PDB file of C-alpha atoms in Angstrom:
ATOM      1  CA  UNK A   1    -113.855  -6.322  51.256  1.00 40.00           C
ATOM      2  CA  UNK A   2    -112.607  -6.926  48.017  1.00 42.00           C
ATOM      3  CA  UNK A   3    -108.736  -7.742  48.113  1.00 41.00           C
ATOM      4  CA  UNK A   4    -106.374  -5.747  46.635  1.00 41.00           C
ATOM      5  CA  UNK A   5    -103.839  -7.159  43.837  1.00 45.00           C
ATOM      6  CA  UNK A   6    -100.048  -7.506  45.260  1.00 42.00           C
ATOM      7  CA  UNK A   7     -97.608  -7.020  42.421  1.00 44.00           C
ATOM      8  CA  UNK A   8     -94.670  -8.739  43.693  1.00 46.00           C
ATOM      9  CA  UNK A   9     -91.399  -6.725  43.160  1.00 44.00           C
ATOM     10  CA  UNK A  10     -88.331  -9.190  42.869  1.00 51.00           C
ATOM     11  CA  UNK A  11     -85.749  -8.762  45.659  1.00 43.00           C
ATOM     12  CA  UNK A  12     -82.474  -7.049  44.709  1.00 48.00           C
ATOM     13  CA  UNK A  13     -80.003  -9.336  44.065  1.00 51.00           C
ATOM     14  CA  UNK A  14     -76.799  -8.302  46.582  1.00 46.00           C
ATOM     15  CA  UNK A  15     -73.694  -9.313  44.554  1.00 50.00           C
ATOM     16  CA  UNK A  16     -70.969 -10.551  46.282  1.00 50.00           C
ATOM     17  CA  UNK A  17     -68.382  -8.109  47.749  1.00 49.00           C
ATOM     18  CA  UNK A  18     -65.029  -8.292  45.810  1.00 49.00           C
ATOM     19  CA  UNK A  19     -63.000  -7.840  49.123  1.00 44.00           C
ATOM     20  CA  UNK A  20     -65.252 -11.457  49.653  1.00 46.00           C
ATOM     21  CA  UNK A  21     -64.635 -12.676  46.356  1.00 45.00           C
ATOM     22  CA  UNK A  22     -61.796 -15.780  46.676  1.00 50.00           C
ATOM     23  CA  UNK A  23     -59.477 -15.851  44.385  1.00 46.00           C
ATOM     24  CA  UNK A  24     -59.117 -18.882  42.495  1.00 50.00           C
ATOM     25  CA  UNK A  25     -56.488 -18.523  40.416  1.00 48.00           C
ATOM     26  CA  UNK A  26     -52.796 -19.714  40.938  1.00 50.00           C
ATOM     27  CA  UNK A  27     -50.260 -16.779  41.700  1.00 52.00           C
ATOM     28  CA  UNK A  28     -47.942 -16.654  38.560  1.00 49.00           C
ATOM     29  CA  UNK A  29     -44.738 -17.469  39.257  1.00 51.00           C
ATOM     30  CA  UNK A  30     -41.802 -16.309  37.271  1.00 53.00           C
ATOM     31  CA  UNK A  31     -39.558 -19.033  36.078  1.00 54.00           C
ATOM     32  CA  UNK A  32     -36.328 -19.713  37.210  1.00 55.00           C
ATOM     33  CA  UNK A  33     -33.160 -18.843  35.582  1.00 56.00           C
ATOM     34  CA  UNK A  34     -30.286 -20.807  36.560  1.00 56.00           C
ATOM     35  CA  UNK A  35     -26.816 -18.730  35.993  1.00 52.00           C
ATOM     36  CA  UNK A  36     -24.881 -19.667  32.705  1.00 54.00           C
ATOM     37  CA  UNK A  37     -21.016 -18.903  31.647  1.00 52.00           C
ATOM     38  CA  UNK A  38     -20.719 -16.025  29.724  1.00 51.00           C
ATOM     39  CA  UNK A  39     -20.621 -16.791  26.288  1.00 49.00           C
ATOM     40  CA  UNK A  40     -17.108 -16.950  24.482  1.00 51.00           C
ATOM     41  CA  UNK A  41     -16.719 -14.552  21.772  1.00 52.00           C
ATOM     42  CA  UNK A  42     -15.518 -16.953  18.502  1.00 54.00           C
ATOM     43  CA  UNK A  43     -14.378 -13.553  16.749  1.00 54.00           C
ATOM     44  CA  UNK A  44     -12.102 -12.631  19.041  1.00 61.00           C
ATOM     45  CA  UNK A  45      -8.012 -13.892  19.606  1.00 66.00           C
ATOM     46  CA  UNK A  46      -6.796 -15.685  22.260  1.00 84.00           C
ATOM     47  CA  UNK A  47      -3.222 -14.033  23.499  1.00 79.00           C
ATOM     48  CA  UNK A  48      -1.936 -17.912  22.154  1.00 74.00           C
ATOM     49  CA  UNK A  49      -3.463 -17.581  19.105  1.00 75.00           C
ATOM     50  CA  UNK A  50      -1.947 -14.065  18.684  1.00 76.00           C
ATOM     51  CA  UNK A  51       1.813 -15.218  19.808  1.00 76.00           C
ATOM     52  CA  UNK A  52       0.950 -17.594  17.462  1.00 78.00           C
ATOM     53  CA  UNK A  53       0.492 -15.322  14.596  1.00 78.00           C
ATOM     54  CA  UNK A  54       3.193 -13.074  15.545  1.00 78.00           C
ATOM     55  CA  UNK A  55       5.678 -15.545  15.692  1.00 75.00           C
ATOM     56  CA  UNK A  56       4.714 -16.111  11.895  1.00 78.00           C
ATOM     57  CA  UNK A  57       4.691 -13.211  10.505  1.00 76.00           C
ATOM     58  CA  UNK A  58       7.848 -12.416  11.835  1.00 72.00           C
ATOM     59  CA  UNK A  59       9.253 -15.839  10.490  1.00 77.00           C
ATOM     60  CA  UNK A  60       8.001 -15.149   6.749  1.00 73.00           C
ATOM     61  CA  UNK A  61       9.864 -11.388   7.408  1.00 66.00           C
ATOM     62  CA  UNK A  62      12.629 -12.834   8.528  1.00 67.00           C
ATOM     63  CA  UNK A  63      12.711 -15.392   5.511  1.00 67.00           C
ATOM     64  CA  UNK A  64      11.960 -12.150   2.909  1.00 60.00           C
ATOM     65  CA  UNK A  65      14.781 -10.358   3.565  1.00 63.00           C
ATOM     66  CA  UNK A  66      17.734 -11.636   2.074  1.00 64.00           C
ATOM     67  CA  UNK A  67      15.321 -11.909  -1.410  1.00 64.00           C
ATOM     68  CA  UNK A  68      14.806  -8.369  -0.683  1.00 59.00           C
ATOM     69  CA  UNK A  69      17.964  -7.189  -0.180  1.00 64.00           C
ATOM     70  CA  UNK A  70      18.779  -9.120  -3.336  1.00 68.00           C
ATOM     71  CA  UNK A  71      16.181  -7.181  -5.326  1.00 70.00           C
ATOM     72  CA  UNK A  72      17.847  -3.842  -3.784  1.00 72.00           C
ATOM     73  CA  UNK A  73      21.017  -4.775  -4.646  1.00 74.00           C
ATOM     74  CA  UNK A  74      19.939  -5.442  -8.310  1.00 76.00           C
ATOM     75  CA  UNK A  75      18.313  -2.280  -8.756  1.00 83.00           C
ATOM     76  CA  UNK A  76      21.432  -0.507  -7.851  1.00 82.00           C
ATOM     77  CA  UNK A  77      23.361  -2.167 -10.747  1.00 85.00           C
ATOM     78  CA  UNK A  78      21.093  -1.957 -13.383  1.00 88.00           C
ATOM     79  CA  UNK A  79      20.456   2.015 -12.083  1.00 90.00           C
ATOM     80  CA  UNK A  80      24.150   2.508 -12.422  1.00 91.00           C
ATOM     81  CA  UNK A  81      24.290   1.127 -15.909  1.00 92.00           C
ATOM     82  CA  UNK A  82      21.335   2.674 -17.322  1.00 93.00           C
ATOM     83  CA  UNK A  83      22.835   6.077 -16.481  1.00 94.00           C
ATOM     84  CA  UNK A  84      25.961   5.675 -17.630  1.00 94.00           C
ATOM     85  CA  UNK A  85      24.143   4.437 -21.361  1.00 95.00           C
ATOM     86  CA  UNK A  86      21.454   7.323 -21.326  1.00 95.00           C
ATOM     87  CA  UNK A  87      24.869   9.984 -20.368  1.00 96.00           C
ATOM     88  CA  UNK A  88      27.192   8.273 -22.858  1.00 97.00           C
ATOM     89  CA  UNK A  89      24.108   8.638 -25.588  1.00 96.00           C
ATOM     90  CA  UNK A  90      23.385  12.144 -24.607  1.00 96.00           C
ATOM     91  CA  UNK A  91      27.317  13.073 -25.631  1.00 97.00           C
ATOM     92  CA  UNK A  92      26.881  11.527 -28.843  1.00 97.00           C
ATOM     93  CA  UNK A  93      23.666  12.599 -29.596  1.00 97.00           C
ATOM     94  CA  UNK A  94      24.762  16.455 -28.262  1.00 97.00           C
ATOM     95  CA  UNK A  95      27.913  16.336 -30.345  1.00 97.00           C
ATOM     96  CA  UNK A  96      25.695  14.775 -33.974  1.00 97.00           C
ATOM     97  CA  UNK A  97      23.337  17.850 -33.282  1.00 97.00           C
ATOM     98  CA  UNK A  98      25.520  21.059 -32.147  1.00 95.00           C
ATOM     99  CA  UNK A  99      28.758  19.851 -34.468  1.00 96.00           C
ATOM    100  CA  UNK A 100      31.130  20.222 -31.592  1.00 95.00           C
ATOM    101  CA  UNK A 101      33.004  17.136 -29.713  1.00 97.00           C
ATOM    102  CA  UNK A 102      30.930  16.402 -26.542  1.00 97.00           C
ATOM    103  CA  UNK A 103      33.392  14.657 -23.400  1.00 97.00           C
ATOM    104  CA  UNK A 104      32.145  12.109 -20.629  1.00 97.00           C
ATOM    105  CA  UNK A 105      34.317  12.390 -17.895  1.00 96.00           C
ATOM    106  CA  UNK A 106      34.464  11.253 -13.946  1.00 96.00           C
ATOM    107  CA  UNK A 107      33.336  14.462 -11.387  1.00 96.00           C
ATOM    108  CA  UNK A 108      33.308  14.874  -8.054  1.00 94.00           C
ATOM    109  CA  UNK A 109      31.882  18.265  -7.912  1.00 94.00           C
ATOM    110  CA  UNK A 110      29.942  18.730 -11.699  1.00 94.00           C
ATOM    111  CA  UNK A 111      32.480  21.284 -12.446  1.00 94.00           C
ATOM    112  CA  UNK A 112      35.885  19.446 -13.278  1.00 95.00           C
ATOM    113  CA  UNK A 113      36.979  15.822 -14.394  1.00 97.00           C
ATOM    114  CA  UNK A 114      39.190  13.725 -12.335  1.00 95.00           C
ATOM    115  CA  UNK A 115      42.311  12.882 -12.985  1.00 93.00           C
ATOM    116  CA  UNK A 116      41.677   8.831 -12.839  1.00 93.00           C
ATOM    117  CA  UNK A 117      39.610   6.517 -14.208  1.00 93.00           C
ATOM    118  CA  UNK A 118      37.389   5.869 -11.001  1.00 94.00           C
ATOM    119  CA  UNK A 119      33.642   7.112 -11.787  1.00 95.00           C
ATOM    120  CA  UNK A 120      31.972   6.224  -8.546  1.00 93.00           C
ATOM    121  CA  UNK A 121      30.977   9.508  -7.555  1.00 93.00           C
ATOM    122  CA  UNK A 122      29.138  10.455 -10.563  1.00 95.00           C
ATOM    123  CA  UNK A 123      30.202  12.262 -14.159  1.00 96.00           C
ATOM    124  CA  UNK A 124      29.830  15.059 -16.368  1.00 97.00           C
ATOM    125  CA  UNK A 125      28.532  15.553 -20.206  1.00 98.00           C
ATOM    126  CA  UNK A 126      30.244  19.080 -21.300  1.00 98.00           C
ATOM    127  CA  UNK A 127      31.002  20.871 -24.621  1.00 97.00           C
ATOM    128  CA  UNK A 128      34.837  19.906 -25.346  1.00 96.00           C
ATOM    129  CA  UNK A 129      35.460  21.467 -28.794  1.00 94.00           C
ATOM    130  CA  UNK A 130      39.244  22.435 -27.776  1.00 92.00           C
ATOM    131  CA  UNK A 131      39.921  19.207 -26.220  1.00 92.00           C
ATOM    132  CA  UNK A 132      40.032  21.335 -22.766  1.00 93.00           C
ATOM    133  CA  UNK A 133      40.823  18.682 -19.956  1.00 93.00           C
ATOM    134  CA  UNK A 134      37.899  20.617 -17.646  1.00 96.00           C
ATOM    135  CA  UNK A 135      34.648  22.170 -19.056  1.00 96.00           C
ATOM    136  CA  UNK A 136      35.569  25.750 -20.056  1.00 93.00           C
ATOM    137  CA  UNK A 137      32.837  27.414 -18.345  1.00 94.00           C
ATOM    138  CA  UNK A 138      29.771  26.075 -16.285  1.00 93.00           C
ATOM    139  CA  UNK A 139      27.569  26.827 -19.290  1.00 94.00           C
ATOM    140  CA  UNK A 140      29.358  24.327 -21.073  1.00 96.00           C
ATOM    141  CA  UNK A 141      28.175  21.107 -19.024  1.00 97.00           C
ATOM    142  CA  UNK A 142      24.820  19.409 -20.347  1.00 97.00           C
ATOM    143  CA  UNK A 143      24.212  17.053 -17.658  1.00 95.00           C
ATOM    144  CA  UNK A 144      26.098  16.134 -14.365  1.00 96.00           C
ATOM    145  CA  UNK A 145      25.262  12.724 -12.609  1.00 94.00           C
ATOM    146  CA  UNK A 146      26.125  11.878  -8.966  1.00 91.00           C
ATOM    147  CA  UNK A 147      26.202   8.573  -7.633  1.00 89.00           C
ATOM    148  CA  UNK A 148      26.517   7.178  -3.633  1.00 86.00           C
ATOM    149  CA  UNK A 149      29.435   5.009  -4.321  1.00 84.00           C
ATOM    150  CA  UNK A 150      27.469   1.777  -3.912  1.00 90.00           C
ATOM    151  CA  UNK A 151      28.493   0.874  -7.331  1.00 93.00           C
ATOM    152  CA  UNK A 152      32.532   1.040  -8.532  1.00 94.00           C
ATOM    153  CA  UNK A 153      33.256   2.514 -11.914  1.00 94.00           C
ATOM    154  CA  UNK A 154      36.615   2.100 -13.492  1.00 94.00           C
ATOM    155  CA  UNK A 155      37.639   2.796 -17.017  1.00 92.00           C
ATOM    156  CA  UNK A 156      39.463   0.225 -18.983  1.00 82.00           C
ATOM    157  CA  UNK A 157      42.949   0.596 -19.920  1.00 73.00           C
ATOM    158  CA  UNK A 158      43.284   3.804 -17.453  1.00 70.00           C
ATOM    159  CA  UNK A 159      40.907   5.810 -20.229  1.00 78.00           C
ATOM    160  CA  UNK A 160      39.324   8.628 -18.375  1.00 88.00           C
ATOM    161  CA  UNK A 161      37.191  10.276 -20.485  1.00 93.00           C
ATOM    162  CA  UNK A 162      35.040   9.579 -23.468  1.00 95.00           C
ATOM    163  CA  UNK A 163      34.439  11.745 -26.360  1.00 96.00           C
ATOM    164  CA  UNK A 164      32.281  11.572 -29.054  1.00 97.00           C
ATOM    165  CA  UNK A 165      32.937  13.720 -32.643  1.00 96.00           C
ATOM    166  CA  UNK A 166      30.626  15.288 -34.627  1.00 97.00           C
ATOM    167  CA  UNK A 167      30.633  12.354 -36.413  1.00 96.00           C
ATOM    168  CA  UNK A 168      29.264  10.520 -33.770  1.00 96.00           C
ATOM    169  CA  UNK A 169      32.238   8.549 -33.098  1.00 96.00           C
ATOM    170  CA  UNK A 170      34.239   7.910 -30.271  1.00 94.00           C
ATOM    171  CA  UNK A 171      37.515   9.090 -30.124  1.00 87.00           C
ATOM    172  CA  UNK A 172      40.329   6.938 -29.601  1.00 83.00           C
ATOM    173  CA  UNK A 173      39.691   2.814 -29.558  1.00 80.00           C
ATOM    174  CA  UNK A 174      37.219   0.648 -27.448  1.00 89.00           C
ATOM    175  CA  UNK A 175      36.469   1.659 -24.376  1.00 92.00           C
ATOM    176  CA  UNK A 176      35.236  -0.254 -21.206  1.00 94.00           C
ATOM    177  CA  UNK A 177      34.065   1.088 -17.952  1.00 95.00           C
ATOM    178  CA  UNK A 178      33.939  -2.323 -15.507  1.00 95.00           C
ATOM    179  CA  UNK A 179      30.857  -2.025 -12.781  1.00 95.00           C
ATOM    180  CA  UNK A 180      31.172  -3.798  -9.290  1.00 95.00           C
ATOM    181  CA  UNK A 181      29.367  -3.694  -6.536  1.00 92.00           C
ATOM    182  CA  UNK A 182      31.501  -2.379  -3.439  1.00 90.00           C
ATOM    183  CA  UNK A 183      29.366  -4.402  -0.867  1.00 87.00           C
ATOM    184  CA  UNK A 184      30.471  -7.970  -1.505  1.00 89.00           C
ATOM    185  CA  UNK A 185      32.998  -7.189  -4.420  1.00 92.00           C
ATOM    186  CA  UNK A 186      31.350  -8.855  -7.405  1.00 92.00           C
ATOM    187  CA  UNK A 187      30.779  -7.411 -10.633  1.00 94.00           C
ATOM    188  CA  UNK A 188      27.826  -6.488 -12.196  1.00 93.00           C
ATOM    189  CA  UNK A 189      28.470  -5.930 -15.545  1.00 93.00           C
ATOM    190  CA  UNK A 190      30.487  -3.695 -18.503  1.00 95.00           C
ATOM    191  CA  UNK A 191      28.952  -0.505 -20.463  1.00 95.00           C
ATOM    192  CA  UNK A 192      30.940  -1.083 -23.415  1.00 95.00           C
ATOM    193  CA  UNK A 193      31.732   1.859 -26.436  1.00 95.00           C
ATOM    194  CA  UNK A 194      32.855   0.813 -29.514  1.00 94.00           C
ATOM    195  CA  UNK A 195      34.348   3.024 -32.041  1.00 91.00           C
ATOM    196  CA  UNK A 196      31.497   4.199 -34.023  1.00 94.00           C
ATOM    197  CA  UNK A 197      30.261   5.199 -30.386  1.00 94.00           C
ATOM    198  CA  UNK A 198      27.352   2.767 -29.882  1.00 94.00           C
ATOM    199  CA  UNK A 199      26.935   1.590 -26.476  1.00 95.00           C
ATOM    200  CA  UNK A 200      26.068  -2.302 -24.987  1.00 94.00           C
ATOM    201  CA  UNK A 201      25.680  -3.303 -21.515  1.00 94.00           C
ATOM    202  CA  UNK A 202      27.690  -6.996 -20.685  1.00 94.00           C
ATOM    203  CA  UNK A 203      26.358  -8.866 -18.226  1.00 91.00           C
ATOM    204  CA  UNK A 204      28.798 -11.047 -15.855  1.00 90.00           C
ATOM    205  CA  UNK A 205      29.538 -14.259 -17.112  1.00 83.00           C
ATOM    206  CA  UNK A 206      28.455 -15.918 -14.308  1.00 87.00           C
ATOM    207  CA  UNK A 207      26.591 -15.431 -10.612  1.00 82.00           C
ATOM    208  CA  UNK A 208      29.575 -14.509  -8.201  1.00 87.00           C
ATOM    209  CA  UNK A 209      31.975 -13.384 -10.442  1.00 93.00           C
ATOM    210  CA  UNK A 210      34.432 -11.176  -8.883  1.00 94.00           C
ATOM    211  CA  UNK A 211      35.025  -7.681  -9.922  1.00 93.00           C
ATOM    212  CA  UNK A 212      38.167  -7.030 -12.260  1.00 90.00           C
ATOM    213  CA  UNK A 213      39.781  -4.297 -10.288  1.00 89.00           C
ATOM    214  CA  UNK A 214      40.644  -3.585  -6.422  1.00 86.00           C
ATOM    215  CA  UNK A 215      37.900  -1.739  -4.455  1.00 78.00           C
TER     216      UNK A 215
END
């Protein structure tokens, strides 16, 4: 009997079973963090380092304000004087141009001149062709000026009033209206009008120098 060829089939290789398989690698383990202080924030203050600047700002402030007050107290002189010079050259200019005599006088209320020679609360420019001792009529008053009283105003030689002619002149002789400050009782300077009306602004002689009249 002849004898049949056997083809030989390879046998199936089983692979292992995963649930079987070992594991050889190593678990991974997280590192460990050990707890640190909170950072400190460099931007921000300390409550020592603000007392700190506090405490110098408010020393500079405290340092400023005598030189401020200074400054203030300036201001109000030279704002007295400068309207008193513009006032005075508004008369004169008012009585070259409308060919009338123009009066600067001391006013409590813009309506009528004092009697004195004190100008602290202010003055009036009016239209005085009749050498009237008040403005005839409201319509007659250019320019009225008020002041707080922070400054003193007297007129020299018990003059109060100035008036200019058409001529631009000033009517009578020199005249002198002293400043001072009522505060601390120095003076701050003259507005002086000469005859042929021009005006000038004196300063004191000196720092400190007390004011020419009683306050």
């Amino acid at each position: 009997m002849e004898m049949g060829t056997v083809t030989a089939f390879p046998y199936p290789q089983i692979s292992e079973s995963p649930l079987a398989a070992r594991c050889t690698c190593k678990e991974a383990v997280a590192p460990s963090r050990t707890p640190t202080p909170m950072a400190r924030n460099d931007a921000a203050f300390t409550l020592v380092e603000l007392a700190t600047t506090l405490a110098v700002v408010g020393i500079t402030l405290l340092a400023a304000i005598p030189a401020f007050a200074t400054v203030m107290r300036n201001a109000q002189a030279a704002s007295a004087s400068h309207q008193l010079t513009v006032a005075l050259a508004t008369a004169r200019m008012a009585a070259i141009d409308r060919g009338h005599a123009v009066t600067v006088c001391p006013s409590n209320d813009g309506s009528h001149c004092r009697r004195d020679s004190t100008w602290d609360a202010g003055w009036i420019v009016y239209l005085d062709p009749g050498r009237d001792p008040d403005p005839a009529s409201v319509e007659r008053v250019l320019e009225h000026s008020q002041r707080d009283g922070a400054i003193s105003v007297r007129g020299s030689d018990g003059r109060r009033r100035v008036r200019y002619l058409p001529d631009g002149r000033a009517s009578g002789s020199n005249t002198t209206l002293a400043l001072c400050r009522r505060a601390d009782g120095q003076s701050v300077g003259k507005v002086v009008i000469n005859n042929a009306g021009r005006v000038r602004i004196e300063r004191p002689d000196a720092p400190g120098t007390r004011c020419p009249f009683n306050l």
